[in-house]
Amino acid sequence: MTITGASILADPPVGGHIVFPYSDEVRAMDVVANYAAAGFRNGEAVVLILTPEHCTEIDDRLSSEGFDILALKGSAQYQCADAAKTLSKFMAAEIPDQNLFEATVRPIIKNAKAFGKVRAYGEMVSLLFRKNHAAALRLEEFWNDLLRTESICLLCTYNITGSSDLASDLCATHSHYVV
């Protein structure tokens, strides 16, 4: 990761939409854990929407760094939602529906905003990416609409194993590309 990438992840700008394409899952989880830990050190709320396996892995990593995961979750400063279940709440005919997305995701963000700055991370686009590129692109656009109206920053990861890079149209939906 570049120094600029590390600084963006440590202190992402409000409204920032960061993408980290990866082919090494361990490295991706390192990035997410560091992003979340930096948020907690700054007193920010952290909202993660990821697979249950990744949530457990991130919880374990954060606990090993001394964070009290139960207390953080109890205060709503830390929320960890299941990506597939969350995604299923706003999909209509294999395409994300913006009204359902807003009704599903906005309350999660609003709840976290009690702590001021919110950093979010989502794997939902990555779940869509391989099987439905158009749906992933549409979801990225929904996130951009949300970023314009809420004081949050967002990190996305894409597993590009077997590809040379992330598609240019998906890259264009992000404000920062971290390697």
Short mmCIF file of C-alpha atoms in Angstrom, two decimals:
data_model
loop_
_atom_site.label_atom_id
_atom_site.label_comp_id
_atom_site.label_asym_id
_atom_site.label_seq_id
_atom_site.Cartn_x
_atom_site.Cartn_y
_atom_site.Cartn_z
CA MET A 1 0.00 0.00 0.00
CA THR A 2 1.27 3.46 -0.81
CA ILE A 3 1.84 6.08 1.89
CA THR A 4 -1.03 8.06 0.39
CA GLY A 5 -3.24 4.96 0.55
CA ALA A 6 -2.33 4.37 4.18
CA SER A 7 -3.08 8.00 5.09
CA ILE A 8 -6.42 7.93 3.27
CA LEU A 9 -7.43 4.80 5.16
CA ALA A 10 -6.22 6.24 8.48
CA ASP A 11 -8.12 9.51 8.03
CA PRO A 12 -10.53 9.24 5.10
CA PRO A 13 -12.22 12.42 3.95
CA VAL A 14 -15.92 12.86 4.64
CA GLY A 15 -17.65 11.89 1.44
CA GLY A 16 -14.67 9.80 0.37
CA HIS A 17 -15.45 6.62 -1.55
CA ILE A 18 -12.36 4.43 -1.42
CA VAL A 19 -11.78 1.23 -3.36
CA PHE A 20 -9.21 -1.44 -2.59
CA PRO A 21 -9.03 -4.20 -5.23
CA TYR A 22 -7.28 -7.30 -3.94
CA SER A 23 -6.24 -10.81 -4.81
CA ASP A 24 -4.97 -11.66 -1.31
CA GLU A 25 -7.85 -11.98 1.15
CA VAL A 26 -5.57 -11.79 4.21
CA ARG A 27 -4.27 -8.43 2.99
CA ALA A 28 -7.82 -7.21 2.36
CA MET A 29 -8.84 -8.10 5.91
CA ASP A 30 -5.72 -6.30 7.17
CA VAL A 31 -6.85 -3.18 5.32
CA VAL A 32 -10.41 -3.40 6.71
CA ALA A 33 -9.21 -4.05 10.27
CA ASN A 34 -6.76 -1.12 10.10
CA TYR A 35 -9.48 1.13 8.66
CA ALA A 36 -11.87 0.19 11.49
CA ALA A 37 -9.21 0.45 14.21
CA ALA A 38 -8.21 3.94 13.03
CA GLY A 39 -11.86 4.95 13.23
CA PHE A 40 -12.19 3.72 16.80
CA ARG A 41 -8.95 5.48 17.80
CA ASN A 42 -10.46 8.70 16.36
CA GLY A 43 -13.73 8.18 18.30
CA GLU A 44 -15.68 7.52 15.10
CA ALA A 45 -18.45 5.06 14.45
CA VAL A 46 -17.68 2.06 12.25
CA VAL A 47 -20.30 0.28 10.15
CA LEU A 48 -19.18 -2.91 8.44
CA ILE A 49 -21.43 -4.74 6.01
CA LEU A 50 -19.61 -7.96 5.22
CA THR A 51 -19.84 -11.72 5.30
CA PRO A 52 -20.32 -13.30 8.74
CA GLU A 53 -16.92 -15.00 8.39
CA HIS A 54 -15.23 -11.68 7.72
CA CYS A 55 -17.11 -10.02 10.58
CA THR A 56 -15.77 -12.66 12.97
CA GLU A 57 -12.28 -12.23 11.56
CA ILE A 58 -12.39 -8.44 11.93
CA ASP A 59 -13.84 -8.74 15.45
CA ASP A 60 -10.97 -11.06 16.39
CA ARG A 61 -8.37 -8.73 14.91
CA LEU A 62 -9.83 -5.68 16.67
CA SER A 63 -10.06 -7.57 19.98
CA SER A 64 -6.40 -8.54 19.67
CA GLU A 65 -5.59 -4.84 19.33
CA GLY A 66 -7.33 -4.17 22.64
CA PHE A 67 -10.72 -2.94 21.48
CA ASP A 68 -13.72 -4.03 23.58
CA ILE A 69 -15.92 -5.33 20.77
CA LEU A 70 -18.92 -6.07 23.01
CA ALA A 71 -18.89 -2.55 24.47
CA LEU A 72 -18.47 -0.96 21.03
CA LYS A 73 -21.35 -2.98 19.60
CA GLY A 74 -23.47 -2.32 22.70
CA SER A 75 -23.07 1.42 22.26
CA ALA A 76 -23.81 1.19 18.51
CA GLN A 77 -20.42 2.76 17.80
CA TYR A 78 -19.67 -0.48 15.96
CA GLN A 79 -22.15 -2.25 13.74
CA CYS A 80 -21.43 -5.38 11.78
CA ALA A 81 -24.17 -6.42 9.35
CA ASP A 82 -24.37 -9.50 7.13
CA ALA A 83 -23.70 -8.41 3.53
CA ALA A 84 -25.82 -11.07 1.82
CA LYS A 85 -28.81 -10.51 4.11
CA THR A 86 -28.55 -6.74 3.81
CA LEU A 87 -28.23 -6.98 0.04
CA SER A 88 -31.29 -9.24 -0.21
CA LYS A 89 -33.41 -6.50 1.41
CA PHE A 90 -33.02 -4.14 -1.53
CA MET A 91 -32.62 -6.36 -4.57
CA ALA A 92 -35.51 -6.47 -7.03
CA ALA A 93 -35.21 -8.80 -10.02
CA GLU A 94 -31.42 -9.06 -9.53
CA ILE A 95 -30.99 -5.27 -9.63
CA PRO A 96 -30.65 -3.03 -6.56
CA ASP A 97 -33.69 -0.82 -5.95
CA GLN A 98 -32.76 2.66 -4.76
CA ASN A 99 -35.80 3.19 -2.52
CA LEU A 100 -35.26 -0.17 -0.83
CA PHE A 101 -31.53 0.58 -0.52
CA GLU A 102 -32.30 3.89 1.18
CA ALA A 103 -34.82 2.23 3.51
CA THR A 104 -32.28 -0.46 4.43
CA VAL A 105 -28.95 1.34 4.65
CA ARG A 106 -29.83 4.91 5.66
CA PRO A 107 -31.18 3.86 9.13
CA ILE A 108 -27.95 1.95 9.83
CA ILE A 109 -25.92 5.06 8.98
CA LYS A 110 -28.21 7.43 10.90
CA ASN A 111 -27.91 5.25 14.02
CA ALA A 112 -24.12 5.37 13.81
CA LYS A 113 -24.06 9.16 13.28
CA ALA A 114 -24.71 9.65 17.00
CA PHE A 115 -20.90 9.32 17.22
CA GLY A 116 -20.20 12.02 14.64
CA LYS A 117 -18.04 10.85 11.76
CA VAL A 118 -18.94 7.44 10.39
CA ARG A 119 -16.68 5.17 8.40
CA ALA A 120 -18.43 2.42 6.55
CA TYR A 121 -17.13 -0.61 4.74
CA GLY A 122 -19.18 -2.74 2.40
CA GLU A 123 -18.73 -6.08 0.68
CA MET A 124 -22.11 -6.03 -1.01
CA VAL A 125 -20.72 -4.66 -4.28
CA SER A 126 -18.05 -7.32 -4.24
CA LEU A 127 -20.72 -10.00 -3.84
CA LEU A 128 -22.47 -8.65 -6.96
CA PHE A 129 -19.35 -7.90 -8.98
CA ARG A 130 -18.57 -11.34 -10.41
CA LYS A 131 -22.11 -12.39 -11.30
CA ASN A 132 -23.81 -9.08 -12.10
CA HIS A 133 -21.50 -6.25 -13.05
CA ALA A 134 -24.39 -3.87 -13.86
CA ALA A 135 -25.91 -4.44 -10.41
CA ALA A 136 -22.56 -3.74 -8.71
CA LEU A 137 -22.19 -0.53 -10.69
CA ARG A 138 -25.71 0.57 -9.80
CA LEU A 139 -25.10 -0.14 -6.10
CA GLU A 140 -21.90 1.95 -6.22
CA GLU A 141 -24.00 4.80 -7.62
CA PHE A 142 -26.50 4.43 -4.75
CA TRP A 143 -23.62 4.65 -2.29
CA ASN A 144 -22.42 7.83 -4.03
CA ASP A 145 -25.87 9.36 -3.62
CA LEU A 146 -25.77 8.47 0.09
CA LEU A 147 -22.25 9.90 0.45
CA ARG A 148 -23.50 13.23 -0.93
CA THR A 149 -26.20 13.50 1.76
CA GLU A 150 -24.56 11.93 4.82
CA SER A 151 -21.30 12.77 6.59
CA ILE A 152 -19.65 9.40 6.06
CA CYS A 153 -16.75 7.83 4.22
CA LEU A 154 -16.92 4.43 2.55
CA LEU A 155 -14.37 1.72 1.81
CA CYS A 156 -15.14 -0.98 -0.76
CA THR A 157 -13.06 -4.02 -1.62
CA TYR A 158 -13.22 -6.13 -4.74
CA ASN A 159 -11.68 -9.55 -5.10
CA ILE A 160 -10.01 -9.38 -8.50
CA THR A 161 -8.32 -12.79 -8.33
CA GLY A 162 -7.99 -14.01 -11.89
CA SER A 163 -8.39 -10.50 -13.33
CA SER A 164 -5.75 -7.98 -14.19
CA ASP A 165 -7.60 -5.09 -12.53
CA LEU A 166 -10.95 -3.65 -11.59
CA ALA A 167 -13.16 -2.50 -14.47
CA SER A 168 -12.74 1.17 -15.30
CA ASP A 169 -16.45 1.97 -14.87
CA LEU A 170 -16.33 0.62 -11.30
CA CYS A 171 -13.10 2.52 -10.59
CA ALA A 172 -14.74 5.72 -11.83
CA THR A 173 -17.43 5.51 -9.12
CA HIS A 174 -14.78 5.93 -6.41
CA SER A 175 -12.91 9.02 -5.28
CA HIS A 176 -9.80 7.14 -4.13
CA TYR A 177 -8.10 4.01 -5.47
CA VAL A 178 -5.85 2.34 -2.90
CA VAL A 179 -3.28 -0.31 -3.78
#
